[in-house]
Amino acid sequence: MTDRDPLIEQLITLDPVHVDRAPEPGSTRHAEILERAMQKTVTATDPSDPGPSISPQPTDPGDRVQIGGRWRPRRRSVFLLGAVAAILAIVAGVVVFEPDRPVSPAAALSRAAENTNEALTLRSEYVREDGDGGFSVVRSEHRGGDVRRTFSVIEPDGSERTDVEDDEFIVYIGNKGWTVNDGPDKATIVQPEERNAPYAESSAAIVEAAVSESTVTEVGVEDVRGVEATHYHVRLDDAVIRRLGTLRPNQLSAFELENTSSIRSLDVWISDGYIRRLRVTQNYEAPDSSGTTVEFYDFGADITITPPT
Amino acid sequence: MSPVDERFRILFDDHFADLWHFARRRCSSADEADDVAAETFGVAWRRRGDLPAGNGARLWLFGTARMLIANQRRSTGRRERLHRRVEMIAPTLAPTPDPADLVGERDGDPILVALATLTNDDRDLLVMRAWDGMAVTDIAALLDVTPNAVSVRLSKARTRLAAALDRTDPAPSRTGSKRSQDPEGDPI
């Protein structure tokens, strides 16, 4: 669905607030509403509040300053970040031009993120731990931005069944999507920002936002789908969480990371210059076993995406 | 004023108009929208110490307003009034625009009559997209579903709206259903 849809445009013209606008700031009604709101003096933890649960995004008032009624990044911090970035750039330059020195973990991860995002074809398997010993699995084949997906559920006893999601698209080609019930001629227009970003793009964005020389440590070499991959652990601090919070919503939603402050750990496995596995753990509903893992394989495979028949 | 109180004032200034409009689209009068806005910001005032930041605050306000409107409908028994005013499928009580309000205000504009015949879920999605102007990812966060699911549901809701409009006002110039095909014949 797009905003150029004539039916939606027709509906937009009937929006009630075209003729009934919010009270203007400075008006009596505006002031009364604010006064009524601020008369509520029940404690902040009042369990009778009807509001949804609050998942605070990471904020540090010390990093922001009020300018013209809005909070803006503190300029001093921007200059400081710029200086740090310049120093890091110089250091990185030294690393690059000294052939005897190994590539740093952060640089290796950054390069792997870039390569993975740019791979023309690949396959991926996304697994979400459901908290009851079971898993939800999305297997995808990618060619450029085109994707074919299958959904399944692995029960706690290990058995796997296909999970037919009739409100999820199983094929994307360009800006068209098909659900399991759609024939080849029945596509829906879906703009890129209206769907989860491809896992390769999301993973690359997450890795790029999270890694720096000070946050990455090498854990060791491990097997990922038969490939020896180097495992890196990314230490999470407030700055990393903040950077993750700046990613596009559809990049975060691909990993169900709408609330970045819930992220507890981040691990990346790379091999041959590509991300092979990315694991994110967070505490949302099942603190003991909540996590999502995506693995990438079959880079460069002969993959063609066609509409469902 | 403490920093926390000051941040509440900024929240109020930044989001008041959006929140009031969100409420107005789901209430029968401006007075009711005033009440919903005051109550919603009242909850935010009580919980001002731990509100989310940025777009998260906006979505939290919308979510709170939806719950308050749903509670209000349960307590006032508007379902009976709805049955008196329009003969259509009675929706469950949910925080969507009340069909009775939709039809009553615009004196039966065909597209609003058609909108009023849809389920609450369909109506809610279409209104969030068309009137609230919410991004698919924001709707997904508010409803706690994936953006993909929102896109699919929106597409189906739009198809059902076109079908309902064909039933209530079959004139081609009004339905939009024929015009909803792109050159390749795909429904948009």
PDB file of C-alpha atoms in Angstrom, chain A residues 97-308:
ATOM      1  CA  PHE A  97      49.482   1.079   5.689  1.00  0.00           C
ATOM      2  CA  GLU A  98      51.589  -1.095   7.966  1.00  0.00           C
ATOM      3  CA  PRO A  99      51.596  -4.475   6.198  1.00  0.00           C
ATOM      4  CA  ASP A 100      52.975  -6.394   9.169  1.00  0.00           C
ATOM      5  CA  ARG A 101      50.211  -5.441  11.518  1.00  0.00           C
ATOM      6  CA  PRO A 102      47.056  -7.590  11.510  1.00  0.00           C
ATOM      7  CA  VAL A 103      43.710  -6.034  10.753  1.00  0.00           C
ATOM      8  CA  SER A 104      42.013  -5.057  13.994  1.00  0.00           C
ATOM      9  CA  PRO A 105      38.873  -6.944  15.077  1.00  0.00           C
ATOM     10  CA  ALA A 106      36.760  -3.845  14.577  1.00  0.00           C
ATOM     11  CA  ALA A 107      38.105  -3.303  11.069  1.00  0.00           C
ATOM     12  CA  ALA A 108      37.602  -6.968  10.186  1.00  0.00           C
ATOM     13  CA  LEU A 109      34.021  -6.881  11.414  1.00  0.00           C
ATOM     14  CA  SER A 110      33.294  -3.650   9.613  1.00  0.00           C
ATOM     15  CA  ARG A 111      34.657  -5.081   6.372  1.00  0.00           C
ATOM     16  CA  ALA A 112      32.647  -8.294   6.830  1.00  0.00           C
ATOM     17  CA  ALA A 113      29.506  -6.248   7.418  1.00  0.00           C
ATOM     18  CA  GLU A 114      30.072  -4.328   4.224  1.00  0.00           C
ATOM     19  CA  ASN A 115      30.780  -7.475   2.189  1.00  0.00           C
ATOM     20  CA  THR A 116      27.739  -9.282   3.550  1.00  0.00           C
ATOM     21  CA  ASN A 117      25.461  -6.379   2.767  1.00  0.00           C
ATOM     22  CA  GLU A 118      26.830  -6.217  -0.764  1.00  0.00           C
ATOM     23  CA  ALA A 119      26.642  -9.946  -1.520  1.00  0.00           C
ATOM     24  CA  LEU A 120      24.372 -10.463  -4.524  1.00  0.00           C
ATOM     25  CA  THR A 121      23.096 -13.866  -3.476  1.00  0.00           C
ATOM     26  CA  LEU A 122      23.086 -15.737  -0.201  1.00  0.00           C
ATOM     27  CA  ARG A 123      20.902 -17.818   2.052  1.00  0.00           C
ATOM     28  CA  SER A 124      20.066 -17.101   5.672  1.00  0.00           C
ATOM     29  CA  GLU A 125      18.451 -18.818   8.607  1.00  0.00           C
ATOM     30  CA  TYR A 126      16.948 -16.683  11.355  1.00  0.00           C
ATOM     31  CA  VAL A 127      16.096 -18.389  14.630  1.00  0.00           C
ATOM     32  CA  ARG A 128      14.206 -16.867  17.521  1.00  0.00           C
ATOM     33  CA  GLU A 129      14.174 -18.658  20.850  1.00  0.00           C
ATOM     34  CA  ASP A 130      10.576 -18.760  21.967  1.00  0.00           C
ATOM     35  CA  GLY A 131      11.350 -19.189  25.660  1.00  0.00           C
ATOM     36  CA  ASP A 132       9.597 -22.539  26.053  1.00  0.00           C
ATOM     37  CA  GLY A 133      12.399 -24.609  24.572  1.00  0.00           C
ATOM     38  CA  GLY A 134      11.025 -24.129  21.078  1.00  0.00           C
ATOM     39  CA  PHE A 135      12.193 -21.979  18.197  1.00  0.00           C
ATOM     40  CA  SER A 136      10.682 -19.974  15.379  1.00  0.00           C
ATOM     41  CA  VAL A 137      12.677 -20.206  12.173  1.00  0.00           C
ATOM     42  CA  VAL A 138      12.699 -18.107   9.023  1.00  0.00           C
ATOM     43  CA  ARG A 139      14.803 -19.448   6.148  1.00  0.00           C
ATOM     44  CA  SER A 140      15.447 -17.041   3.315  1.00  0.00           C
ATOM     45  CA  GLU A 141      17.048 -16.955  -0.092  1.00  0.00           C
ATOM     46  CA  HIS A 142      18.261 -13.587  -1.314  1.00  0.00           C
ATOM     47  CA  ARG A 143      19.153 -12.180  -4.684  1.00  0.00           C
ATOM     48  CA  GLY A 144      19.803  -8.479  -4.449  1.00  0.00           C
ATOM     49  CA  GLY A 145      16.770  -7.090  -2.672  1.00  0.00           C
ATOM     50  CA  ASP A 146      14.541  -9.986  -3.744  1.00  0.00           C
ATOM     51  CA  VAL A 147      13.720 -12.553  -1.099  1.00  0.00           C
ATOM     52  CA  ARG A 148      11.936 -15.892  -0.788  1.00  0.00           C
ATOM     53  CA  ARG A 149      11.109 -17.029   2.763  1.00  0.00           C
ATOM     54  CA  THR A 150       9.748 -20.073   4.544  1.00  0.00           C
ATOM     55  CA  PHE A 151       8.554 -20.175   8.129  1.00  0.00           C
ATOM     56  CA  SER A 152       8.712 -23.076  10.526  1.00  0.00           C
ATOM     57  CA  VAL A 153       8.517 -23.863  14.214  1.00  0.00           C
ATOM     58  CA  ILE A 154      10.778 -26.281  16.071  1.00  0.00           C
ATOM     59  CA  GLU A 155       8.892 -27.702  19.039  1.00  0.00           C
ATOM     60  CA  PRO A 156      10.595 -28.315  22.395  1.00  0.00           C
ATOM     61  CA  ASP A 157      10.723 -32.040  21.547  1.00  0.00           C
ATOM     62  CA  GLY A 158      12.802 -31.259  18.452  1.00  0.00           C
ATOM     63  CA  SER A 159      10.113 -31.888  15.863  1.00  0.00           C
ATOM     64  CA  GLU A 160       9.753 -29.254  13.148  1.00  0.00           C
ATOM     65  CA  ARG A 161       6.593 -28.188  11.372  1.00  0.00           C
ATOM     66  CA  THR A 162       5.955 -25.668   8.658  1.00  0.00           C
ATOM     67  CA  ASP A 163       4.371 -22.548  10.046  1.00  0.00           C
ATOM     68  CA  VAL A 164       2.159 -21.014   7.383  1.00  0.00           C
ATOM     69  CA  GLU A 165       1.920 -17.317   8.126  1.00  0.00           C
ATOM     70  CA  ASP A 166      -0.871 -15.997   5.962  1.00  0.00           C
ATOM     71  CA  ASP A 167      -0.204 -12.420   6.997  1.00  0.00           C
ATOM     72  CA  GLU A 168       3.469 -12.515   6.088  1.00  0.00           C
ATOM     73  CA  PHE A 169       4.896 -12.136   2.629  1.00  0.00           C
ATOM     74  CA  ILE A 170       6.791 -15.210   1.449  1.00  0.00           C
ATOM     75  CA  VAL A 171       8.273 -13.588  -1.673  1.00  0.00           C
ATOM     76  CA  TYR A 172       9.477 -10.073  -2.339  1.00  0.00           C
ATOM     77  CA  ILE A 173      10.501  -9.031  -5.828  1.00  0.00           C
ATOM     78  CA  GLY A 174      11.286  -5.365  -6.181  1.00  0.00           C
ATOM     79  CA  ASN A 175       8.535  -3.512  -4.376  1.00  0.00           C
ATOM     80  CA  LYS A 176       6.013  -6.331  -4.737  1.00  0.00           C
ATOM     81  CA  GLY A 177       5.152  -8.908  -2.114  1.00  0.00           C
ATOM     82  CA  TRP A 178       3.219 -12.175  -2.225  1.00  0.00           C
ATOM     83  CA  THR A 179       1.661 -14.036   0.699  1.00  0.00           C
ATOM     84  CA  VAL A 180       1.181 -17.785   0.752  1.00  0.00           C
ATOM     85  CA  ASN A 181      -2.385 -17.327  -0.491  1.00  0.00           C
ATOM     86  CA  ASP A 182      -1.488 -15.106  -3.443  1.00  0.00           C
ATOM     87  CA  GLY A 183      -1.210 -16.378  -6.990  1.00  0.00           C
ATOM     88  CA  PRO A 184       1.591 -15.186  -9.294  1.00  0.00           C
ATOM     89  CA  ASP A 185      -0.590 -12.362 -10.635  1.00  0.00           C
ATOM     90  CA  LYS A 186      -1.737 -11.080  -7.262  1.00  0.00           C
ATOM     91  CA  ALA A 187       1.034  -8.976  -5.805  1.00  0.00           C
ATOM     92  CA  THR A 188       0.875  -6.227  -3.241  1.00  0.00           C
ATOM     93  CA  ILE A 189       2.977  -3.108  -3.551  1.00  0.00           C
ATOM     94  CA  VAL A 190       5.201  -2.868  -0.487  1.00  0.00           C
ATOM     95  CA  GLN A 191       7.734  -0.082  -0.215  1.00  0.00           C
ATOM     96  CA  PRO A 192      11.119  -1.045   1.290  1.00  0.00           C
ATOM     97  CA  GLU A 193      10.528   1.020   4.428  1.00  0.00           C
ATOM     98  CA  GLU A 194       7.254  -0.793   5.011  1.00  0.00           C
ATOM     99  CA  ARG A 195       8.828  -4.195   5.536  1.00  0.00           C
ATOM    100  CA  ASN A 196      11.665  -5.632   7.558  1.00  0.00           C
ATOM    101  CA  ALA A 197      15.012  -4.918   5.985  1.00  0.00           C
ATOM    102  CA  PRO A 198      16.781  -8.018   4.586  1.00  0.00           C
ATOM    103  CA  TYR A 199      18.764  -9.831   7.265  1.00  0.00           C
ATOM    104  CA  ALA A 200      22.061  -9.119   5.534  1.00  0.00           C
ATOM    105  CA  GLU A 201      21.353  -5.385   5.547  1.00  0.00           C
ATOM    106  CA  SER A 202      20.098  -5.426   9.152  1.00  0.00           C
ATOM    107  CA  SER A 203      23.044  -7.469  10.364  1.00  0.00           C
ATOM    108  CA  ALA A 204      25.497  -5.189   8.595  1.00  0.00           C
ATOM    109  CA  ALA A 205      23.849  -2.113  10.075  1.00  0.00           C
ATOM    110  CA  ILE A 206      23.887  -3.579  13.589  1.00  0.00           C
ATOM    111  CA  VAL A 207      27.527  -4.609  13.341  1.00  0.00           C
ATOM    112  CA  GLU A 208      28.593  -1.260  11.879  1.00  0.00           C
ATOM    113  CA  ALA A 209      26.783   0.594  14.661  1.00  0.00           C
ATOM    114  CA  ALA A 210      28.058  -1.600  17.473  1.00  0.00           C
ATOM    115  CA  VAL A 211      31.721  -2.219  16.775  1.00  0.00           C
ATOM    116  CA  SER A 212      34.600   0.019  17.630  1.00  0.00           C
ATOM    117  CA  GLU A 213      38.169  -0.617  18.721  1.00  0.00           C
ATOM    118  CA  SER A 214      37.121  -0.453  22.351  1.00  0.00           C
ATOM    119  CA  THR A 215      34.045  -2.675  22.230  1.00  0.00           C
ATOM    120  CA  VAL A 216      35.208  -5.773  20.334  1.00  0.00           C
ATOM    121  CA  THR A 217      37.164  -8.716  21.683  1.00  0.00           C
ATOM    122  CA  GLU A 218      38.105 -11.931  19.925  1.00  0.00           C
ATOM    123  CA  VAL A 219      36.728 -15.066  21.559  1.00  0.00           C
ATOM    124  CA  GLY A 220      38.221 -17.782  19.334  1.00  0.00           C
ATOM    125  CA  VAL A 221      37.647 -19.910  16.261  1.00  0.00           C
ATOM    126  CA  GLU A 222      34.444 -21.947  16.099  1.00  0.00           C
ATOM    127  CA  ASP A 223      32.536 -23.996  13.570  1.00  0.00           C
ATOM    128  CA  VAL A 224      29.566 -22.371  11.865  1.00  0.00           C
ATOM    129  CA  ARG A 225      27.837 -24.658   9.351  1.00  0.00           C
ATOM    130  CA  GLY A 226      31.083 -26.440   8.611  1.00  0.00           C
ATOM    131  CA  VAL A 227      33.120 -23.265   8.211  1.00  0.00           C
ATOM    132  CA  GLU A 228      35.817 -22.147  10.655  1.00  0.00           C
ATOM    133  CA  ALA A 229      34.734 -18.718  11.774  1.00  0.00           C
ATOM    134  CA  THR A 230      36.250 -16.248  14.205  1.00  0.00           C
ATOM    135  CA  HIS A 231      33.941 -15.410  17.064  1.00  0.00           C
ATOM    136  CA  TYR A 232      33.912 -11.832  18.359  1.00  0.00           C
ATOM    137  CA  HIS A 233      32.063 -10.529  21.387  1.00  0.00           C
ATOM    138  CA  VAL A 234      30.839  -6.943  21.335  1.00  0.00           C
ATOM    139  CA  ARG A 235      30.805  -5.236  24.690  1.00  0.00           C
ATOM    140  CA  LEU A 236      27.678  -3.152  25.074  1.00  0.00           C
ATOM    141  CA  ASP A 237      27.827   0.232  26.686  1.00  0.00           C
ATOM    142  CA  ASP A 238      25.541   3.250  26.621  1.00  0.00           C
ATOM    143  CA  ALA A 239      27.212   4.644  23.523  1.00  0.00           C
ATOM    144  CA  VAL A 240      26.687   1.393  21.608  1.00  0.00           C
ATOM    145  CA  ILE A 241      23.050   1.207  22.694  1.00  0.00           C
ATOM    146  CA  ARG A 242      22.565   4.791  21.587  1.00  0.00           C
ATOM    147  CA  ARG A 243      24.103   4.118  18.197  1.00  0.00           C
ATOM    148  CA  LEU A 244      21.927   1.048  17.720  1.00  0.00           C
ATOM    149  CA  GLY A 245      18.923   3.199  18.534  1.00  0.00           C
ATOM    150  CA  THR A 246      19.698   5.397  15.534  1.00  0.00           C
ATOM    151  CA  LEU A 247      19.276   2.580  13.011  1.00  0.00           C
ATOM    152  CA  ARG A 248      16.241   2.606  10.764  1.00  0.00           C
ATOM    153  CA  PRO A 249      13.133   1.061  12.378  1.00  0.00           C
ATOM    154  CA  ASN A 250      12.850  -1.631   9.722  1.00  0.00           C
ATOM    155  CA  GLN A 251      16.486  -2.628  10.303  1.00  0.00           C
ATOM    156  CA  LEU A 252      15.841  -3.035  14.037  1.00  0.00           C
ATOM    157  CA  SER A 253      12.492  -4.749  13.605  1.00  0.00           C
ATOM    158  CA  ALA A 254      14.123  -7.467  11.496  1.00  0.00           C
ATOM    159  CA  PHE A 255      15.740  -8.628  14.758  1.00  0.00           C
ATOM    160  CA  GLU A 256      12.793  -7.567  16.951  1.00  0.00           C
ATOM    161  CA  LEU A 257      15.010  -4.910  18.489  1.00  0.00           C
ATOM    162  CA  GLU A 258      12.474  -2.090  18.649  1.00  0.00           C
ATOM    163  CA  ASN A 259      13.589  -1.510  22.221  1.00  0.00           C
ATOM    164  CA  THR A 260      17.374  -1.384  21.963  1.00  0.00           C
ATOM    165  CA  SER A 261      17.784  -0.913  25.706  1.00  0.00           C
ATOM    166  CA  SER A 262      16.699  -4.544  26.127  1.00  0.00           C
ATOM    167  CA  ILE A 263      19.798  -5.841  24.312  1.00  0.00           C
ATOM    168  CA  ARG A 264      22.044  -7.771  26.650  1.00  0.00           C
ATOM    169  CA  SER A 265      24.795  -9.082  24.413  1.00  0.00           C
ATOM    170  CA  LEU A 266      25.973  -9.163  20.844  1.00  0.00           C
ATOM    171  CA  ASP A 267      28.239 -11.762  19.242  1.00  0.00           C
ATOM    172  CA  VAL A 268      29.453 -11.992  15.659  1.00  0.00           C
ATOM    173  CA  TRP A 269      31.178 -14.810  13.783  1.00  0.00           C
ATOM    174  CA  ILE A 270      33.006 -13.982  10.550  1.00  0.00           C
ATOM    175  CA  SER A 271      34.886 -16.013   7.968  1.00  0.00           C
ATOM    176  CA  ASP A 272      36.347 -15.258   4.529  1.00  0.00           C
ATOM    177  CA  GLY A 273      35.348 -11.644   4.940  1.00  0.00           C
ATOM    178  CA  TYR A 274      31.637 -12.305   5.532  1.00  0.00           C
ATOM    179  CA  ILE A 275      29.390 -12.407   8.578  1.00  0.00           C
ATOM    180  CA  ARG A 276      28.528 -16.051   9.161  1.00  0.00           C
ATOM    181  CA  ARG A 277      26.484 -15.674  12.311  1.00  0.00           C
ATOM    182  CA  LEU A 278      25.083 -12.824  14.398  1.00  0.00           C
ATOM    183  CA  ARG A 279      23.525 -13.493  17.768  1.00  0.00           C
ATOM    184  CA  VAL A 280      21.631 -10.942  19.833  1.00  0.00           C
ATOM    185  CA  THR A 281      20.305 -11.685  23.291  1.00  0.00           C
ATOM    186  CA  GLN A 282      17.863  -9.463  25.071  1.00  0.00           C
ATOM    187  CA  ASN A 283      15.584  -9.626  28.054  1.00  0.00           C
ATOM    188  CA  TYR A 284      12.065  -9.066  26.936  1.00  0.00           C
ATOM    189  CA  GLU A 285       9.663 -11.860  27.779  1.00  0.00           C
ATOM    190  CA  ALA A 286      11.816 -14.838  28.663  1.00  0.00           C
ATOM    191  CA  PRO A 287      14.950 -13.564  30.381  1.00  0.00           C
ATOM    192  CA  ASP A 288      16.600 -16.960  30.562  1.00  0.00           C
ATOM    193  CA  SER A 289      16.496 -17.850  26.929  1.00  0.00           C
ATOM    194  CA  SER A 290      15.569 -14.889  24.795  1.00  0.00           C
ATOM    195  CA  GLY A 291      17.706 -14.440  21.775  1.00  0.00           C
ATOM    196  CA  THR A 292      17.801 -14.248  18.029  1.00  0.00           C
ATOM    197  CA  THR A 293      20.454 -15.699  15.776  1.00  0.00           C
ATOM    198  CA  VAL A 294      20.907 -15.347  12.055  1.00  0.00           C
ATOM    199  CA  GLU A 295      23.354 -17.408  10.027  1.00  0.00           C
ATOM    200  CA  PHE A 296      24.423 -16.641   6.473  1.00  0.00           C
ATOM    201  CA  TYR A 297      25.644 -19.257   4.012  1.00  0.00           C
ATOM    202  CA  ASP A 298      25.779 -20.130   0.306  1.00  0.00           C
ATOM    203  CA  PHE A 299      27.291 -16.785  -0.641  1.00  0.00           C
ATOM    204  CA  GLY A 300      27.267 -16.456  -4.433  1.00  0.00           C
ATOM    205  CA  ALA A 301      24.930 -19.426  -4.924  1.00  0.00           C
ATOM    206  CA  ASP A 302      22.769 -19.621  -8.053  1.00  0.00           C
ATOM    207  CA  ILE A 303      19.541 -18.221  -6.634  1.00  0.00           C
ATOM    208  CA  THR A 304      16.571 -16.970  -8.628  1.00  0.00           C
ATOM    209  CA  ILE A 305      13.508 -15.497  -6.949  1.00  0.00           C
ATOM    210  CA  THR A 306      10.211 -15.952  -8.779  1.00  0.00           C
ATOM    211  CA  PRO A 307       6.591 -15.254  -7.784  1.00  0.00           C
ATOM    212  CA  PRO A 308       4.814 -18.127  -6.038  1.00  0.00           C
TER     213      PRO A 308
END
